[in-house]
C-alpha cells in the first residue's frame, strides 16, 4: 500500500515537473496533479507549485515530497502529451505504473521540430512582422536572413554555454550588427524595422502571458518569478541592441 502511494506521489511530481519545465501555467499543473491523485483513489491530495519547485502530499500519508524544477522552456507538445496521458489514466486505459513509465519517456524522448524548421519559421516570422510594423518590402530578404541567423545563434550558444540569458544577449547583439551592415551597404533601408522584426522570435511572449495568468489565478509567487524572468530576457535583448548602437553609433547616417 505504501509503495503504491510512493509511486503515485512520484508520478504526480514527474507530471508536474514536465509541465512546469515546458511552460505550463501553475493552475494547470496543480489541476493535473490533483486529478491524477483523485483518479488513483486519493481525493484528498495537496499540491503546491512554484516556478522553481513542486510540493506534493497525500492526506493519508505522513510525508510530503519535493521536486526541483530545472530550466524552463516552451514545449507545449510535452504539456499536451502529459494531459493526454492524464485523460487516459482517468479513463482507466493505463494503470499507474504504466503512466509513470510513459511520463518518463515523455520527459526524455518527446520529439521537437527539426532545427532547420525552427530557423525557417523564425526567419519568416521576423520578415513578415517587420512588414506588419511598417517596414519596406526591400527589407524583407535581409530581415529574413537576420531573423533566422539570430535564432540559430541563440540555439547554438545555449548548447555550448550554461549561462542563462547569455544566448539572448549574443543573438540580439549579432542581429544589431547584421542590421547595421545591411543598412550601410545599401541592401536595406531601415535599421530600426529590421531589428524590431528580427528580435521578435526572441521575445518571451508565452512567458509573459503565463505570468499574467498565474497572477490573475492567485499564484503570485510563480507569476512574479516568471514575470521577472521575462523582463530579464527583454532587457537582454535591449542591452544587445544598445551595445551595437553604443559601439558603432558613429557609423549611422
Short mmCIF file of C-alpha atoms in Angstrom, two decimals:
data_model
loop_
_atom_site.label_atom_id
_atom_site.label_comp_id
_atom_site.label_asym_id
_atom_site.label_seq_id
_atom_site.Cartn_x
_atom_site.Cartn_y
_atom_site.Cartn_z
CA UNK A 1 0.00 0.00 0.00
CA UNK A 2 2.79 2.41 0.92
CA UNK A 3 4.66 1.55 -2.28
CA UNK A 4 1.55 2.44 -4.28
CA UNK A 5 1.33 5.79 -2.53
CA UNK A 6 5.01 6.43 -3.15
CA UNK A 7 4.55 5.63 -6.83
CA UNK A 8 1.51 7.90 -7.00
CA UNK A 9 3.40 10.84 -5.50
CA UNK A 10 6.37 10.21 -7.81
CA UNK A 11 4.01 10.12 -10.79
CA UNK A 12 2.29 13.36 -9.82
CA UNK A 13 5.60 15.11 -9.22
CA UNK A 14 7.01 13.93 -12.55
CA UNK A 15 3.90 15.09 -14.42
CA UNK A 16 4.07 18.48 -12.71
CA UNK A 17 7.81 18.82 -13.35
CA UNK A 18 7.41 18.11 -17.07
CA UNK A 19 4.59 20.62 -17.40
CA UNK A 20 6.35 23.39 -15.46
CA UNK A 21 9.59 22.95 -17.37
CA UNK A 22 7.61 23.07 -20.63
CA UNK A 23 5.92 26.41 -19.95
CA UNK A 24 2.54 25.41 -18.49
CA UNK A 25 0.62 27.63 -16.09
CA UNK A 26 0.69 26.81 -12.37
CA UNK A 27 -3.07 26.28 -12.03
CA UNK A 28 -3.00 23.77 -14.91
CA UNK A 29 -0.13 21.86 -13.30
CA UNK A 30 -1.85 21.68 -9.92
CA UNK A 31 -5.11 20.60 -11.54
CA UNK A 32 -3.38 17.80 -13.49
CA UNK A 33 -1.53 16.52 -10.41
CA UNK A 34 -4.68 16.54 -8.27
CA UNK A 35 -6.70 14.79 -10.97
CA UNK A 36 -4.11 12.03 -11.24
CA UNK A 37 -4.24 11.53 -7.48
CA UNK A 38 -8.05 11.62 -7.45
CA UNK A 39 -8.26 9.01 -10.21
CA UNK A 40 -5.90 6.84 -8.13
CA UNK A 41 -8.44 6.90 -5.26
CA UNK A 42 -6.65 9.64 -3.31
CA UNK A 43 -9.15 12.53 -3.46
CA UNK A 44 -7.56 14.47 -0.59
CA UNK A 45 -4.24 15.21 -2.24
CA UNK A 46 -2.47 18.52 -1.72
CA UNK A 47 -0.13 20.11 -4.23
CA UNK A 48 1.76 23.38 -4.17
CA UNK A 49 3.56 24.50 -7.31
CA UNK A 50 6.01 27.34 -7.81
CA UNK A 51 8.23 28.27 -10.73
CA UNK A 52 11.22 26.55 -9.13
CA UNK A 53 9.75 23.71 -7.05
CA UNK A 54 6.79 21.35 -6.68
CA UNK A 55 5.38 20.02 -3.40
CA UNK A 56 3.04 17.03 -3.31
CA UNK A 57 1.44 15.22 -0.39
CA UNK A 58 -1.49 12.91 0.41
CA UNK A 59 -3.77 13.23 3.42
CA UNK A 60 -3.42 9.50 4.03
CA UNK A 61 0.38 9.72 4.00
CA UNK A 62 2.65 11.15 6.66
CA UNK A 63 5.10 12.97 4.45
CA UNK A 64 5.38 15.34 1.51
CA UNK A 65 7.82 15.07 -1.37
CA UNK A 66 9.50 17.90 -3.24
CA UNK A 67 10.65 18.02 -6.85
CA UNK A 68 13.01 20.69 -8.18
CA UNK A 69 12.03 22.45 -11.41
CA UNK A 70 15.04 22.94 -13.66
CA UNK A 71 15.37 25.12 -16.70
CA UNK A 72 12.06 26.35 -18.09
CA UNK A 73 11.42 26.28 -21.83
CA UNK A 74 8.39 26.46 -24.08
CA UNK A 75 7.41 22.98 -25.29
CA UNK A 76 3.64 22.80 -25.49
CA UNK A 77 3.87 19.37 -27.14
CA UNK A 78 5.05 17.93 -23.83
CA UNK A 79 2.25 19.69 -21.96
CA UNK A 80 -0.30 18.21 -24.34
CA UNK A 81 1.29 14.74 -24.06
CA UNK A 82 1.01 14.84 -20.25
CA UNK A 83 -2.62 15.98 -20.48
CA UNK A 84 -3.43 13.14 -22.87
CA UNK A 85 -1.87 10.59 -20.52
CA UNK A 86 -3.80 12.06 -17.60
CA UNK A 87 -7.05 11.62 -19.53
CA UNK A 88 -6.16 8.01 -20.40
CA UNK A 89 -5.45 7.33 -16.73
CA UNK A 90 -8.84 8.81 -15.82
CA UNK A 91 -10.47 6.52 -18.40
CA UNK A 92 -8.58 3.52 -16.93
CA UNK A 93 -6.84 2.95 -20.26
CA UNK A 94 -3.48 2.87 -18.46
CA UNK A 95 -2.63 1.89 -14.91
CA UNK A 96 -0.39 3.82 -12.52
CA UNK A 97 2.92 2.02 -13.24
CA UNK A 98 2.42 2.40 -16.99
CA UNK A 99 1.50 6.06 -16.55
CA UNK A 100 4.75 6.65 -14.67
CA UNK A 101 6.81 4.89 -17.33
CA UNK A 102 5.10 6.82 -20.13
CA UNK A 103 5.79 10.09 -18.33
CA UNK A 104 9.48 9.19 -18.09
CA UNK A 105 9.51 8.58 -21.84
CA UNK A 106 7.82 11.94 -22.49
CA UNK A 107 10.36 13.68 -20.26
CA UNK A 108 13.30 12.35 -22.28
CA UNK A 109 12.09 11.47 -25.76
CA UNK A 110 9.28 13.79 -26.82
CA UNK A 111 10.42 14.99 -30.24
CA UNK A 112 10.81 18.63 -31.14
CA UNK A 113 10.59 20.25 -34.54
CA UNK A 114 13.83 19.98 -36.54
CA UNK A 115 16.22 22.88 -36.05
CA UNK A 116 16.06 23.85 -39.72
CA UNK A 117 12.28 24.17 -39.49
CA UNK A 118 12.57 26.30 -36.35
CA UNK A 119 15.12 28.58 -38.03
CA UNK A 120 12.97 28.96 -41.15
CA UNK A 121 9.91 29.71 -39.03
CA UNK A 122 11.81 32.35 -37.08
CA UNK A 123 13.13 33.83 -40.33
CA UNK A 124 9.73 34.22 -41.97
CA UNK A 125 8.16 35.41 -38.71
CA UNK A 126 10.80 38.13 -38.47
CA UNK A 127 10.34 39.26 -42.07
CA UNK A 128 6.54 39.40 -42.01
CA UNK A 129 6.44 41.13 -38.63
CA UNK A 130 8.86 43.72 -39.98
CA UNK A 131 6.35 44.44 -42.77
CA UNK A 132 3.48 44.44 -40.27
CA UNK A 133 5.25 47.05 -38.13
CA UNK A 134 5.62 49.37 -41.11
CA UNK A 135 8.90 48.36 -42.76
CA UNK A 136 9.54 48.43 -46.50
CA UNK A 137 9.43 45.32 -48.69
CA UNK A 138 13.05 45.94 -49.70
CA UNK A 139 13.97 44.91 -46.14
CA UNK A 140 12.16 41.57 -46.43
CA UNK A 141 15.07 39.37 -47.56
CA UNK A 142 17.65 40.97 -45.22
CA UNK A 143 15.27 40.63 -42.26
CA UNK A 144 14.52 37.04 -43.30
CA UNK A 145 18.23 36.25 -43.14
CA UNK A 146 18.92 38.20 -39.94
CA UNK A 147 15.97 36.72 -38.04
CA UNK A 148 16.88 33.14 -38.96
CA UNK A 149 20.56 33.68 -38.22
CA UNK A 150 19.80 35.27 -34.85
CA UNK A 151 17.59 32.35 -33.81
CA UNK A 152 20.23 29.84 -34.94
CA UNK A 153 22.92 31.64 -32.92
CA UNK A 154 20.66 31.62 -29.87
CA UNK A 155 20.25 27.85 -30.18
CA UNK A 156 23.99 27.22 -30.64
CA UNK A 157 25.09 29.48 -27.80
CA UNK A 158 22.60 27.81 -25.48
CA UNK A 159 24.01 24.40 -26.37
CA UNK A 160 27.59 25.40 -25.53
CA UNK A 161 27.24 27.86 -22.64
CA UNK A 162 25.36 27.04 -19.45
CA UNK A 163 24.68 30.69 -18.66
CA UNK A 164 21.11 31.92 -18.60
CA UNK A 165 20.21 34.92 -20.79
CA UNK A 166 23.68 34.96 -22.40
CA UNK A 167 22.31 33.34 -25.57
CA UNK A 168 19.66 36.08 -25.86
CA UNK A 169 22.24 38.83 -25.45
CA UNK A 170 24.65 37.38 -28.04
CA UNK A 171 21.94 36.73 -30.62
CA UNK A 172 20.43 40.22 -30.25
CA UNK A 173 23.91 41.77 -30.46
CA UNK A 174 24.64 39.92 -33.71
CA UNK A 175 21.21 40.87 -35.04
CA UNK A 176 22.12 44.51 -34.48
CA UNK A 177 25.50 44.05 -36.20
CA UNK A 178 23.93 42.41 -39.25
CA UNK A 179 21.16 45.00 -39.48
CA UNK A 180 23.81 47.72 -39.40
CA UNK A 181 25.85 46.00 -42.12
CA UNK A 182 22.85 45.62 -44.41
CA UNK A 183 21.94 49.25 -43.86
CA UNK A 184 25.46 50.58 -44.51
CA UNK A 185 25.92 48.50 -47.67
CA UNK A 186 22.66 49.79 -49.14
CA UNK A 187 20.98 46.37 -49.25
CA UNK A 188 18.30 47.54 -46.82
CA UNK A 189 16.71 50.82 -45.86
CA UNK A 190 15.78 50.75 -42.19
CA UNK A 191 17.96 49.56 -39.30
CA UNK A 192 15.12 50.07 -36.81
CA UNK A 193 12.47 47.99 -38.56
CA UNK A 194 14.89 45.16 -39.31
CA UNK A 195 15.98 44.97 -35.67
CA UNK A 196 12.39 45.05 -34.42
CA UNK A 197 11.33 42.25 -36.75
CA UNK A 198 14.43 40.09 -36.20
CA UNK A 199 14.28 40.13 -32.39
CA UNK A 200 10.60 39.17 -32.22
CA UNK A 201 11.29 35.38 -32.16
CA UNK A 202 13.39 36.03 -29.04
CA UNK A 203 10.69 37.96 -27.19
CA UNK A 204 9.24 35.92 -24.26
CA UNK A 205 5.60 36.34 -25.22
CA UNK A 206 4.40 32.99 -23.84
CA UNK A 207 6.25 33.56 -20.55
CA UNK A 208 4.64 36.98 -20.13
CA UNK A 209 1.19 35.56 -20.85
CA UNK A 210 1.69 32.66 -18.44
CA UNK A 211 2.93 35.10 -15.78
CA UNK A 212 -0.19 37.24 -16.07
CA UNK A 213 -2.47 34.21 -15.99
CA UNK A 214 -0.74 32.90 -12.86
CA UNK A 215 -1.09 36.27 -11.14
CA UNK A 216 -4.78 36.53 -12.07
CA UNK A 217 -5.31 32.98 -10.79
CA UNK A 218 -3.84 33.95 -7.42
CA UNK A 219 -0.41 32.30 -7.83
CA UNK A 220 1.50 35.47 -7.04
CA UNK A 221 4.91 33.90 -6.32
CA UNK A 222 5.11 31.94 -9.57
CA UNK A 223 3.60 34.78 -11.56
CA UNK A 224 6.13 37.30 -10.26
CA UNK A 225 9.05 34.90 -10.79
CA UNK A 226 8.04 34.25 -14.38
CA UNK A 227 7.36 37.91 -14.98
CA UNK A 228 10.80 38.84 -13.63
CA UNK A 229 12.41 36.21 -15.83
CA UNK A 230 10.58 37.58 -18.88
CA UNK A 231 11.68 41.13 -18.02
CA UNK A 232 15.32 39.98 -17.79
CA UNK A 233 15.02 38.31 -21.21
CA UNK A 234 13.58 41.52 -22.68
CA UNK A 235 16.36 43.51 -21.02
CA UNK A 236 18.97 41.17 -22.53
CA UNK A 237 17.53 41.85 -25.99
CA UNK A 238 17.54 45.60 -25.38
CA UNK A 239 21.09 45.58 -24.00
CA UNK A 240 22.34 43.62 -27.01
CA UNK A 241 20.92 46.15 -29.46
CA UNK A 242 22.00 49.07 -27.25
CA UNK A 243 25.60 47.79 -27.28
CA UNK A 244 25.58 47.89 -31.07
CA UNK A 245 24.22 51.45 -31.04
CA UNK A 246 26.79 52.49 -28.44
CA UNK A 247 29.83 50.88 -30.06
CA UNK A 248 29.02 51.56 -33.69
CA UNK A 249 26.86 54.64 -33.28
CA UNK A 250 29.25 56.72 -35.37
CA UNK A 251 28.52 54.55 -38.41
CA UNK A 252 24.86 55.50 -38.51
CA UNK A 253 23.87 58.12 -41.10
#
